[in-house]
Structure formats: structure tokens, C-alpha cells
CSV table of C-alpha atoms and ligand atoms in Angstrom, one decimal:
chain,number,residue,atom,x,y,z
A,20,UNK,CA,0.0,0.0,0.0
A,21,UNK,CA,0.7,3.5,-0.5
A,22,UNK,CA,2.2,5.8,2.1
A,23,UNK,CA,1.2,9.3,1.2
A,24,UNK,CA,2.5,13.0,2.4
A,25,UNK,CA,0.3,15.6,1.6
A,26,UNK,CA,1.8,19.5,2.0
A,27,UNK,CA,-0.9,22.1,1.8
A,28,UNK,CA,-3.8,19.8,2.8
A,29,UNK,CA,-5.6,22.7,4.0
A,30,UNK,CA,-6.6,24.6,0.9
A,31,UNK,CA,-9.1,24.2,-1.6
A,32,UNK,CA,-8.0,21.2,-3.1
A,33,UNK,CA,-6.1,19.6,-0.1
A,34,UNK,CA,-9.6,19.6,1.5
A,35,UNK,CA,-11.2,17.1,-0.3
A,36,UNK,CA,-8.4,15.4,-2.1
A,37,UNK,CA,-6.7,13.8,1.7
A,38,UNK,CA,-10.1,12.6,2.3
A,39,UNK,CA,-10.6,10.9,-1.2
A,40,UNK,CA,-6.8,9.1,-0.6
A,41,UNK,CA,-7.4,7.9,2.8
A,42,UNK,CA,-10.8,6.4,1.2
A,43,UNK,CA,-8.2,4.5,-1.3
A,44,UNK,CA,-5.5,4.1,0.4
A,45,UNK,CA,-6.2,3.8,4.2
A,46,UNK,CA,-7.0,6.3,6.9
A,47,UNK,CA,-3.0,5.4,8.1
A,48,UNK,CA,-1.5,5.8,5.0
A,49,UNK,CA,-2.0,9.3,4.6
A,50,UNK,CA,-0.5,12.2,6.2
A,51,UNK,CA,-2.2,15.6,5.9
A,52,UNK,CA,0.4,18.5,6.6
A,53,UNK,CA,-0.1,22.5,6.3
A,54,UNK,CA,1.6,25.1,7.3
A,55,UNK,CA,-1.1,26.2,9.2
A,56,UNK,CA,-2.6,22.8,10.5
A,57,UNK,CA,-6.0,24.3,12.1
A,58,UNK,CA,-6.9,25.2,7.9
A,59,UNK,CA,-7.1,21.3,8.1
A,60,UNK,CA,-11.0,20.6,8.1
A,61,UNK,CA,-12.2,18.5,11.1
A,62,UNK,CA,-12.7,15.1,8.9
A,63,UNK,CA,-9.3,15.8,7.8
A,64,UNK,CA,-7.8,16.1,11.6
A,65,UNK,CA,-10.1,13.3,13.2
A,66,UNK,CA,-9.4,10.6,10.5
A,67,UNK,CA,-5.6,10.2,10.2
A,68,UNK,CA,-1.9,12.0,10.9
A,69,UNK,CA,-2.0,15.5,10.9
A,70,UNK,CA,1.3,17.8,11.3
A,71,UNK,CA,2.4,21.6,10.8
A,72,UNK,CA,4.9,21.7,7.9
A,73,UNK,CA,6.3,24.6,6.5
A,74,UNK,CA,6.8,23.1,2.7
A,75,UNK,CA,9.3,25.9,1.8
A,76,UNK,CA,12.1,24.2,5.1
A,77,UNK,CA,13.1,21.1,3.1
A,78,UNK,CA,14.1,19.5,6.5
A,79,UNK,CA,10.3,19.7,7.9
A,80,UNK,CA,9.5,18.0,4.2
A,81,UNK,CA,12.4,15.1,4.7
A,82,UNK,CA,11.9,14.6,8.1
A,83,UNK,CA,8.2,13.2,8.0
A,84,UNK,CA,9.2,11.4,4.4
A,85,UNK,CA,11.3,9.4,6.6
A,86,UNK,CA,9.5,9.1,10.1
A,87,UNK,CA,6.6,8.0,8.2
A,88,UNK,CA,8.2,5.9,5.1
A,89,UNK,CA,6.4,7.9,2.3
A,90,UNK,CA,6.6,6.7,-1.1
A,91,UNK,CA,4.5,9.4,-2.9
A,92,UNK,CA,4.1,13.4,-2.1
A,93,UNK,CA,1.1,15.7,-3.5
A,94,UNK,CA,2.2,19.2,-3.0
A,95,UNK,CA,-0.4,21.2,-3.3
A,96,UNK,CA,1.5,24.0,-1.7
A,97,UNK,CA,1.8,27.8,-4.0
A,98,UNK,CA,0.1,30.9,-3.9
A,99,UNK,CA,-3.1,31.2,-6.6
A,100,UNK,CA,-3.0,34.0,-9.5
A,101,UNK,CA,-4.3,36.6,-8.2
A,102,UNK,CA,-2.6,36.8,-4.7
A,103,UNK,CA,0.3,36.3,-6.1
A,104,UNK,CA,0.5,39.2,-8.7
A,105,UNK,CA,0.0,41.6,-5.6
A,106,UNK,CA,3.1,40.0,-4.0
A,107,UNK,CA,4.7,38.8,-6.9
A,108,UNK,CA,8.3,37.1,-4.4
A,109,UNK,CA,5.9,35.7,-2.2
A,110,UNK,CA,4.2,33.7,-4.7
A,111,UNK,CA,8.1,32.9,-6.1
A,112,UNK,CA,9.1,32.1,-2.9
A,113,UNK,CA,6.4,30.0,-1.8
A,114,UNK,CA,5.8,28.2,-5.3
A,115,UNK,CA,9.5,27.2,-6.1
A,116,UNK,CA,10.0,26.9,-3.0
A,117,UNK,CA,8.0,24.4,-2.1
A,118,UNK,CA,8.7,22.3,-5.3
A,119,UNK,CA,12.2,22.8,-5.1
A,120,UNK,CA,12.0,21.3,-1.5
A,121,UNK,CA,10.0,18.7,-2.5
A,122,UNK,CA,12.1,16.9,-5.6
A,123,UNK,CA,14.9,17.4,-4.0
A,124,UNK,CA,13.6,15.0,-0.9
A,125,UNK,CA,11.8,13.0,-3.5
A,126,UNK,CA,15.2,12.4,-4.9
A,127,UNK,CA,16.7,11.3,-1.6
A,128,UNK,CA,13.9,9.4,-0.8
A,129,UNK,CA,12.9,7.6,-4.0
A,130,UNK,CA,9.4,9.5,-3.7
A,131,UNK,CA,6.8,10.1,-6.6
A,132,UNK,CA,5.5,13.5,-6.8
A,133,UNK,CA,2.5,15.1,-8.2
A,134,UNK,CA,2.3,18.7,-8.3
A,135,UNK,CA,-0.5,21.0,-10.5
A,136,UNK,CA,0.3,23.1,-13.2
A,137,UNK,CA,-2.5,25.6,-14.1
A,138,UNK,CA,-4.1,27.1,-17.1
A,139,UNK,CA,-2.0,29.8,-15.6
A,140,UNK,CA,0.8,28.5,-17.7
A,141,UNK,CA,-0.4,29.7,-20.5
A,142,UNK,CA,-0.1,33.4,-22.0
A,143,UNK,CA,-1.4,36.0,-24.5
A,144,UNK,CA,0.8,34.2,-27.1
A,145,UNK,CA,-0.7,30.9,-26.7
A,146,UNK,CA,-3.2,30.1,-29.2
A,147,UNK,CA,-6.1,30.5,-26.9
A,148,UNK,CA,-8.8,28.5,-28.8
A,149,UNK,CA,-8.7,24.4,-28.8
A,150,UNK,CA,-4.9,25.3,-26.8
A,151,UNK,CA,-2.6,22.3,-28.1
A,152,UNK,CA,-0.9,19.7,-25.1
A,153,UNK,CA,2.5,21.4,-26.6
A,154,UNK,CA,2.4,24.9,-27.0
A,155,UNK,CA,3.9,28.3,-26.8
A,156,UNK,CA,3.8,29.3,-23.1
A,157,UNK,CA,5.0,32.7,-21.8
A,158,UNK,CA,3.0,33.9,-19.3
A,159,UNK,CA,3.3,37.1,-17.8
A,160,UNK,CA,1.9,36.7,-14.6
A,161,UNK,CA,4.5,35.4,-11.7
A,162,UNK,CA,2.1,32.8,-11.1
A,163,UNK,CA,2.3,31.6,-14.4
A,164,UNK,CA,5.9,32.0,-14.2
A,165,UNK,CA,6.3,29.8,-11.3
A,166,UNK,CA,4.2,27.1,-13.4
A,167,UNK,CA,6.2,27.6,-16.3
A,168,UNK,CA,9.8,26.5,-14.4
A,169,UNK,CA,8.2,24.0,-12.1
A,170,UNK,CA,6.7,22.1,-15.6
A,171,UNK,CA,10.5,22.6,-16.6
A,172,UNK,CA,12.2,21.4,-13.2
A,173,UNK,CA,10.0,18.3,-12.4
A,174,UNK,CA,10.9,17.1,-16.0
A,175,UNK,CA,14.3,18.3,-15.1
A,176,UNK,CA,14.2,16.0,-12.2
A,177,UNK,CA,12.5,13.2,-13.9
A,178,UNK,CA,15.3,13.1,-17.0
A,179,UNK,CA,18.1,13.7,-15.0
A,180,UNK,CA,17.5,11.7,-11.7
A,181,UNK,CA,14.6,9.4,-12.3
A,182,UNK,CA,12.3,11.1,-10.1
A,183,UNK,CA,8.4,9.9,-10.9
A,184,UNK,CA,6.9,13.1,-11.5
A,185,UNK,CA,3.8,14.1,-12.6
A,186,UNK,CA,1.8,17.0,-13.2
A,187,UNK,CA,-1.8,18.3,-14.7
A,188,UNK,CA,-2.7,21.7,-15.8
A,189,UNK,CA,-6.0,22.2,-13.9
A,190,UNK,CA,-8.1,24.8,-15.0
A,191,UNK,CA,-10.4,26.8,-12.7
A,192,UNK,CA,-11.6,24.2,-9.7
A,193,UNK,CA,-15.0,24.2,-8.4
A,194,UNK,CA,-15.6,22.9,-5.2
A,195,UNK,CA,-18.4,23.7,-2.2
A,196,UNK,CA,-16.3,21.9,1.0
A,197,UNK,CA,-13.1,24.9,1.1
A,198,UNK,CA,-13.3,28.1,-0.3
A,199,UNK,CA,-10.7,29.0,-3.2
A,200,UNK,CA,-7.6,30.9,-1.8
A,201,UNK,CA,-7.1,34.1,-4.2
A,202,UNK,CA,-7.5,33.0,-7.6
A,203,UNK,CA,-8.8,34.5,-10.7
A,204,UNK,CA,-11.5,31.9,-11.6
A,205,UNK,CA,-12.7,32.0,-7.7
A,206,UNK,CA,-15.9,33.8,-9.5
A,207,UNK,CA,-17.2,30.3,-10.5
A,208,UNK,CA,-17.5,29.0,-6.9
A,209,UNK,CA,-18.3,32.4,-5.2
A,210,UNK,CA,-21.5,32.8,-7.8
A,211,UNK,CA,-22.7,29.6,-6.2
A,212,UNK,CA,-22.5,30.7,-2.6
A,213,UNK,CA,-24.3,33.9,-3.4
A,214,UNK,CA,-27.4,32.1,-5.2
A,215,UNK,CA,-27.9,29.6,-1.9
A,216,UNK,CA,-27.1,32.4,0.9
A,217,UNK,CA,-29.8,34.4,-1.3
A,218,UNK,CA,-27.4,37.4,-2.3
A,219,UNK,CA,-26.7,39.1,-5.4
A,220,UNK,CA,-23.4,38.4,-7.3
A,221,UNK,CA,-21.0,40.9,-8.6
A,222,UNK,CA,-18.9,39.2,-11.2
A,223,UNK,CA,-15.3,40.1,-11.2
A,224,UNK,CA,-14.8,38.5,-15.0
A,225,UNK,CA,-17.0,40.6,-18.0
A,226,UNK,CA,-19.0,38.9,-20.3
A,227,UNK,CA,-17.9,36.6,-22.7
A,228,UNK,CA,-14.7,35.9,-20.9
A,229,UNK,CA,-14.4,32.1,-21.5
A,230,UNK,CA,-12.6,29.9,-18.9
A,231,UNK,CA,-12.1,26.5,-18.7
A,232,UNK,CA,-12.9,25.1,-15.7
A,233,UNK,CA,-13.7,21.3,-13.6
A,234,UNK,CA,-15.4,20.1,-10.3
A,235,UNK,CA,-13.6,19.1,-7.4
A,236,UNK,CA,-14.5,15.6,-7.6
A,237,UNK,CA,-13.3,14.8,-11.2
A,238,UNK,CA,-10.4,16.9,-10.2
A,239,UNK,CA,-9.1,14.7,-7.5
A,240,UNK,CA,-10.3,11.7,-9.7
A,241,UNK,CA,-7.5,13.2,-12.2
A,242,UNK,CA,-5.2,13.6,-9.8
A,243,UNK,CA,-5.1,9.9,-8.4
A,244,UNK,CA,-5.3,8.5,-12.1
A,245,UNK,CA,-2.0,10.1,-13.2
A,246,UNK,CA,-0.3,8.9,-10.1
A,247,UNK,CA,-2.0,5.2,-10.6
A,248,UNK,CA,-1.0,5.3,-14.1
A,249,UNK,CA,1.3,2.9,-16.1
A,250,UNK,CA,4.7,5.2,-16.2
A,251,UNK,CA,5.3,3.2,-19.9
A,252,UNK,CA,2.6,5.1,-21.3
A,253,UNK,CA,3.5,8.4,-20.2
A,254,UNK,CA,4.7,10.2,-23.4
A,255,UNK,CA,4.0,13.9,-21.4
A,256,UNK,CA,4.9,14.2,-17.4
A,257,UNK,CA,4.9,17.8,-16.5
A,258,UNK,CA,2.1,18.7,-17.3
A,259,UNK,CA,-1.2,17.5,-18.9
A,260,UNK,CA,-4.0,19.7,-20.3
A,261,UNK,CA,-7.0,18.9,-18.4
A,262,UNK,CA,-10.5,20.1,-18.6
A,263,UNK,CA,-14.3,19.4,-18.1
A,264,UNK,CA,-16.3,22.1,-19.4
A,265,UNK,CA,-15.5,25.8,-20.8
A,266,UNK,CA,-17.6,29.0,-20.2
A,267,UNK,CA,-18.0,32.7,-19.8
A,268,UNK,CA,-20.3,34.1,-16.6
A,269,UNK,CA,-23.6,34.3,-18.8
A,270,UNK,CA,-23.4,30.5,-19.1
A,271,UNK,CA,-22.6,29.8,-15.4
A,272,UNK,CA,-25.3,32.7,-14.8
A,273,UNK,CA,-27.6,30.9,-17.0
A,274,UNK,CA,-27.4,27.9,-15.0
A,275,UNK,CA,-28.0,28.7,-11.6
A,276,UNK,CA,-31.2,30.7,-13.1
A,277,UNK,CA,-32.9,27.6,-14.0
A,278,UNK,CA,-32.9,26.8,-10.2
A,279,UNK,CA,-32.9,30.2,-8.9
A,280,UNK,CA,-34.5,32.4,-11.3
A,281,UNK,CA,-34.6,35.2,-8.6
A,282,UNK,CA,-30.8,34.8,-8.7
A,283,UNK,CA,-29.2,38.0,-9.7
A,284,UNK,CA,-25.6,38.8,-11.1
A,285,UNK,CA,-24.2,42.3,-12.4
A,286,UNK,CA,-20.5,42.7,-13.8
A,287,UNK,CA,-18.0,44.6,-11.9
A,288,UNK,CA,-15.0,44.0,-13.3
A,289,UNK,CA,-11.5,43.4,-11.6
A,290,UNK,CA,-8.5,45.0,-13.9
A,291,UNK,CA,-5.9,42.4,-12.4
A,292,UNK,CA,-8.5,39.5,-12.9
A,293,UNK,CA,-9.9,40.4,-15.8
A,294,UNK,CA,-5.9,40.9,-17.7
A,295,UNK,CA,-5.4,37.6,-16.1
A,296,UNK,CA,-8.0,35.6,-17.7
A,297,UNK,CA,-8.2,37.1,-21.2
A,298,UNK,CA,-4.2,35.3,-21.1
A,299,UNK,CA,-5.6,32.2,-20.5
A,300,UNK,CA,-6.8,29.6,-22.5
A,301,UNK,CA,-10.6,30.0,-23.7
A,302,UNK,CA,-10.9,26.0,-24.0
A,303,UNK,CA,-7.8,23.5,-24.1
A,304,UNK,CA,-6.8,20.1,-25.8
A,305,UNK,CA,-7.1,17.6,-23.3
A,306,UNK,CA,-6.5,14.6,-26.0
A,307,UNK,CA,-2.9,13.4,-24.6
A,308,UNK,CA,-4.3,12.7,-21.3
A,309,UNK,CA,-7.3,11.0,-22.2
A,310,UNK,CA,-4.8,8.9,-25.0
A,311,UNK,CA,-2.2,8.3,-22.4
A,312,UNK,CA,-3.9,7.5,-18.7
A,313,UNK,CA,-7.6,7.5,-19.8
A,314,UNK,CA,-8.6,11.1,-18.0
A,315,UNK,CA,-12.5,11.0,-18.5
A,316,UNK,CA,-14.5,13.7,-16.2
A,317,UNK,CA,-17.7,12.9,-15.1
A,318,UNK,CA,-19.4,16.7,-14.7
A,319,UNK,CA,-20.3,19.1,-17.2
A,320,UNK,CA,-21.5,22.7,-16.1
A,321,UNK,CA,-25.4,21.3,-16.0
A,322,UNK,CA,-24.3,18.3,-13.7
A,323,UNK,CA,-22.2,20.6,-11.9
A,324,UNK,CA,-24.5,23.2,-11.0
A,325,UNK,CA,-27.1,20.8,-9.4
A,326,UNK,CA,-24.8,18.8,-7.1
A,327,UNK,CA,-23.3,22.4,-5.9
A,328,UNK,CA,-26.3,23.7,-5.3
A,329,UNK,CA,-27.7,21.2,-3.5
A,330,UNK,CA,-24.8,20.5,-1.4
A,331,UNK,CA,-24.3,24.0,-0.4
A,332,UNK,CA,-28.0,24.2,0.4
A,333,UNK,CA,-27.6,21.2,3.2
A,334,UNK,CA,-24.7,23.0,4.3
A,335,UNK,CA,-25.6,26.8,4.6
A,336,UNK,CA,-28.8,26.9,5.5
A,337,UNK,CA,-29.4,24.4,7.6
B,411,LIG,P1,-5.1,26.9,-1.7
B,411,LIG,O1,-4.5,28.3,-1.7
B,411,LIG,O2,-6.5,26.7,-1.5
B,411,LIG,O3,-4.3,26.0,-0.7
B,411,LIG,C1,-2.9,26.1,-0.5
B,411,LIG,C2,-2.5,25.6,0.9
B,411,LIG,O4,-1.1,25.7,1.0
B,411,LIG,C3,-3.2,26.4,2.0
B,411,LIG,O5,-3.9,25.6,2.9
B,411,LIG,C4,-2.0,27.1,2.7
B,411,LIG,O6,-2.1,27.2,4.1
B,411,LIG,C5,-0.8,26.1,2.3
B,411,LIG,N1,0.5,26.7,2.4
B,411,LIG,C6,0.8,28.0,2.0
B,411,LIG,N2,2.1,28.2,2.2
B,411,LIG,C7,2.6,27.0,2.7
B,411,LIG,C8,3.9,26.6,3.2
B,411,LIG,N3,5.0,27.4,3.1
B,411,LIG,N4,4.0,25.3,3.6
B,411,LIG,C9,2.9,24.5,3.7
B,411,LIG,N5,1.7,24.8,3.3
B,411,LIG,C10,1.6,26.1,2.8
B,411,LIG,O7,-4.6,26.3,-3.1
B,411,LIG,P2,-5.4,25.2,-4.0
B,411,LIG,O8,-6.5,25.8,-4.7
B,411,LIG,O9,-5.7,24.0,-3.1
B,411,LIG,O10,-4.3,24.8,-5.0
B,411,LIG,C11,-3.4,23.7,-4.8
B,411,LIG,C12,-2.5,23.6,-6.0
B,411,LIG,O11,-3.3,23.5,-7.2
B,411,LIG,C13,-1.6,24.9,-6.3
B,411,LIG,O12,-0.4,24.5,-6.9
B,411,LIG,C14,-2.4,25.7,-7.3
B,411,LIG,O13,-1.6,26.5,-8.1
B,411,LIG,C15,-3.0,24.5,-8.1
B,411,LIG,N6,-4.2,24.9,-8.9
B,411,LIG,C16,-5.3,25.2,-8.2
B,411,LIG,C17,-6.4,25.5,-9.0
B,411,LIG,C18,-7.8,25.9,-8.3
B,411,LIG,O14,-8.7,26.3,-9.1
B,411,LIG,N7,-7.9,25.8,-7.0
B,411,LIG,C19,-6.4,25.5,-10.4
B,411,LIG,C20,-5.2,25.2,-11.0
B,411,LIG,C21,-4.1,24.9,-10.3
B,412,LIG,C1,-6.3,30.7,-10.2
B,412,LIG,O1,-7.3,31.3,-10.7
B,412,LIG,O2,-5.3,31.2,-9.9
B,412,LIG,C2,-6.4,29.2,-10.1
B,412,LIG,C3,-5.9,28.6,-11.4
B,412,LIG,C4,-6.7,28.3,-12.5
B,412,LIG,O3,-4.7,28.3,-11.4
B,412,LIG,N1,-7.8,28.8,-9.9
């Protein structure tokens, strides 16, 4: 059996993907870290090992590789788009750090490693229609930066010292258990929240700015595929183009309406946000993973939008 580290269990992702990888592989198998610890949700903290861990101290890293006999680290540890852009060596810092940190005790340790990339790596010279697995990428956000060299480094790592890595460009991630941490596709999650709480929504994205994006579950789905898959047919590493479903906020608006027709969104939009997203791809080519490990999500935006709503529902208000 596995034995699993995860660093930055607490965020978005980390919230929902520990739980899904102690379902697979064993409440004792997996260790949920974050540097801050009570970010860990209470399932998270009352089914398994839970410790601090500062991912950017590469001893805190190797020292709970080895106490615990890991064999494969997610690290889920960065600083999302837009956060980053308002601090731009904090989201460096954090980012490479934390990768850096992490290959170099996966190397040590003879660790796998699986680490997102975003649509973030992507830039205003990328062909943003139908964007290809191999592409131009010269983003000119840090955040995109960071996703740039770590796609680099982890096939650095992988050609160089044989370290397993693996990687998938997520797009924008929609999820009702953790709320997303400073991101420029947040919009998609928060428009949900305000249609169960009863609130009007002021979107931060105009009209007719398409996005892709993917829900949690087939997300973390994704995730544990690539890991599970068989390293021979892995042609790409670091990173895949994955996505679910693409649109702009009239679609997602749309959507919610046909459940909440009282539901109502205006458009305020964010200059940072809004530079960010026209950079990113409108709808990628996902065909390499689907050839290579067999990605298939299950959601599209209708799907989607009734399990969110529903699921906040039970949790907001009751
Ligand atoms: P998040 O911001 O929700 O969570 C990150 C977690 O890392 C937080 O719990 C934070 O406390 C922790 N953290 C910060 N600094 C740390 C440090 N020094 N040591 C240890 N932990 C630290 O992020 P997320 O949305 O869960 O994203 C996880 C990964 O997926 C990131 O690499 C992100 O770029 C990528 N990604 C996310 C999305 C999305 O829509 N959420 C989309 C594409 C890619
Ligand atoms: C962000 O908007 O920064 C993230 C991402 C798509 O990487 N959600």
C-alpha cells in the first residue's frame, strides 16, 4: 500500500483530495500536513496523521518522508494568480519553494510527486482556442511563471535523476467543501455561494470571458489516475491539459437561473482579474491525457451546478 504525504492539505483542493486518498489508500497511510494545521478541516484532523509543515524548510519535508516511510508526495503548496500578482516574491518564494523542496527529498527518498500546473501557464501568445498539449507558453503573470519553471524542473528531475513526476494543468476548480484561496477563476465558486445564501453576485470576469474550468471531484479523480497510471505510457509528465467544461459568466449565470430564477448577477470588473483571464486559454486540448492514462470527467456545467447547489443548500442553511 501506499504511504502518502500531503503538504498544503488545507486549501481548496487539499480539503477534499486527503479525504478521497485515505478512502483509497487507508486512513493510516496518509498524512495531511499545512503550514497552518488548524486550515485542516475537522474530517481531515479526526481521520488520520495530521502535522504543521512549512513546505518551503526542506528538513520539515524530509523529516516526516522518513518518520513515516512515504513513497508518494502531493504538494499542493503555491500561492493562486491573483494573490500572487499583488506580491509577486511571495508567490516565487512560496511556489519554487516548495517544489524545489520537495524533488529534492523526492530524490533522496525515492518518492513520486505530483504537483498541479494551471491554465495559468499559458499566456497572450498561446493560441487560446482548442490550446494544443505542446504549445507556446509565456506567461506574464509570476504565477504563471512559477508554473512555467516548475513544468520545466520536475521534467528536469525526472530526466536527470529518475524522479516519478507528474503534473496536470487544472483549470479553474470548483468545489463547495473549502473556499478557493485568491485566484482568478474564484468567481465560479463564489457565484454559487451567493445564489444559496440568497445574495446578489457581482462578477469580477466581463461577459464573454471564457474559462475553462472542472469540479472538485473529477479533479481529484485526475489527480489519483496520473499517479496510478502505467509510467510506460506516459509520453508527457509535467504537465497535462485537463479540462471538463468551458464557459463565460452568462453560461454559469444561466445555469443557476434555471434553479434560482430570482438569482441576480451584475458585472464589476476586476482589472488584475480580468488581464489575467483574457491570457488564459478559452478552452484546451485535453486529448494526450485522455490517450495516455484514460482522464475521463464525469461533470459538465449542467451536472455541476445541481450537485453544488444542492450541497451547499444542506450545508448553509441548515
Ligand atoms: P489553496 O490556496 O487553497 O491552498 C494552498 C494551501 O497551502 C493552504 O492551505 C496554505 O495554508 C498552504 N500553504 C501555504 N504556504 C505554505 C507553506 N509554506 N508550507 C505548507 N503549506 C503552505 O490552493 P489550492 O487551490 O488547493 O491549489 C493547490 C495547487 O493546485 C496549487 O499549486 C495551485 O496552483 C494549483 N491549482 C489550483 C487551482 C484551483 O482552481 N484551485 C487551479 C489550477 C491549479
Ligand atoms: C487561479 O485562478 O489562480 C487558479 C488557477 C486556474 O490556477 N484557480
Amino acid at each position: 500500500m501506499k504511504k502518502i504525504l500531503v503538504l498544503g492539505a488545507g486549501g481548496q483542493i487539499g480539503s477534499e483530495l486527503t479525504m478521497k486518498l485515505r478512502e483509497v489508500y487507508g486512513n493510516g497511510n496518509v498524512v495531511a500536513t499545512d503550514l497552518v494545521p488548524e486550515r485542516l478541516t475537522q474530517e481531515i484532523q479526526e481521520s488520520g496523521v495530521c502535522l504543521p509543515c512549512d513546505a518551503t524548510d526542506a528538513n520539515q519535508i524530509a523529516k516526516i518522508v522518513s518518520d513515516y516511510k512515504i513513497d508518494s508526495i502531493y504538494n499542493l503548496v503555491a500561492i493562486l494568480s491573483a494573490t500572487a500578482e499583488k506580491n509577486p516574491m511571495l508567490g516565487w518564494n512560496i511556489g519554487m519553494g516548495a517544489l524545489l523542496n520537495c524533488l529534492e527529498v523526492a530524490r533522496e527518498y525515492k518518492a513520486a510527486l505530483f504537483t498541479p500546473s494551471s491554465i495559468g501557464a499559458f499566456g497572450p501568445d498561446t493560441p487560446l482556442d482548442n490550446t494544443p498539449q505542446d504549445t507556446i507558453q509565456r506567461p506574464k503573470t509570476i504565477y504563471g511563471v512559477t508554473k512555467v519553471a516548475g513544468e520545466l524542473l520536475s521534467d528536469y528531475y525526472y530526466e536527470r535523476f529518475g524522479v516519478d513526476t507528474r503534473s496536470l494543468r487544472f483549470p479553474g476548480l470548483i468545489s463547495n467543501v473549502c473556499p478557493p484561496g485568491g485566484g482568478t477563476t474564484d468567481y465560479a465558486v463564489d457565484i454559487y455561494y451567493a445564489a444559496v445564501k440568497g445574495e446578489d453576485f457581482e462578477c469580477p470576469l466581463k461577459k464573454g470571458t471564457l474559462l475553462d474550468m472542472m469540479y472538485m471531484p473529477d479533479a481529484i479523480d485526475a489527480a489519483i489516475n496520473l499517479m496510478e497510471a502505467d509510467a510506460s505510457k506516459l509520453i508527457h509528465r509535467n504537465s497535462f491539459n485537463v479540462t471538463a467544461m468551458h464557459f463565460d459568466p452568462e453560461a454559469i449565470y444561466a445555469e443557476i437561473r434555471k434553479h434560482k430564477p430570482n438569482f441576480v448577477m451584475t458585472y464589476k470588473p476586476d482589472e488584475l482579474k480580468q488581464k489575467i483571464a483574457d491570457a488564459w486559454p478559452n478552452y484546451m486540448d485535453d486529448s494526450c491525457a485522455r490517450a495516455e492514462w484514460g482522464f475521463s470527467p464525469k461533470y459538465d456545467l449542467e451536472k455541476m451546478t445541481v450537485d453544488m447547489l444542492d450541497k451547499l443548500a444542506k450545508r448553509l442553511l441548515k
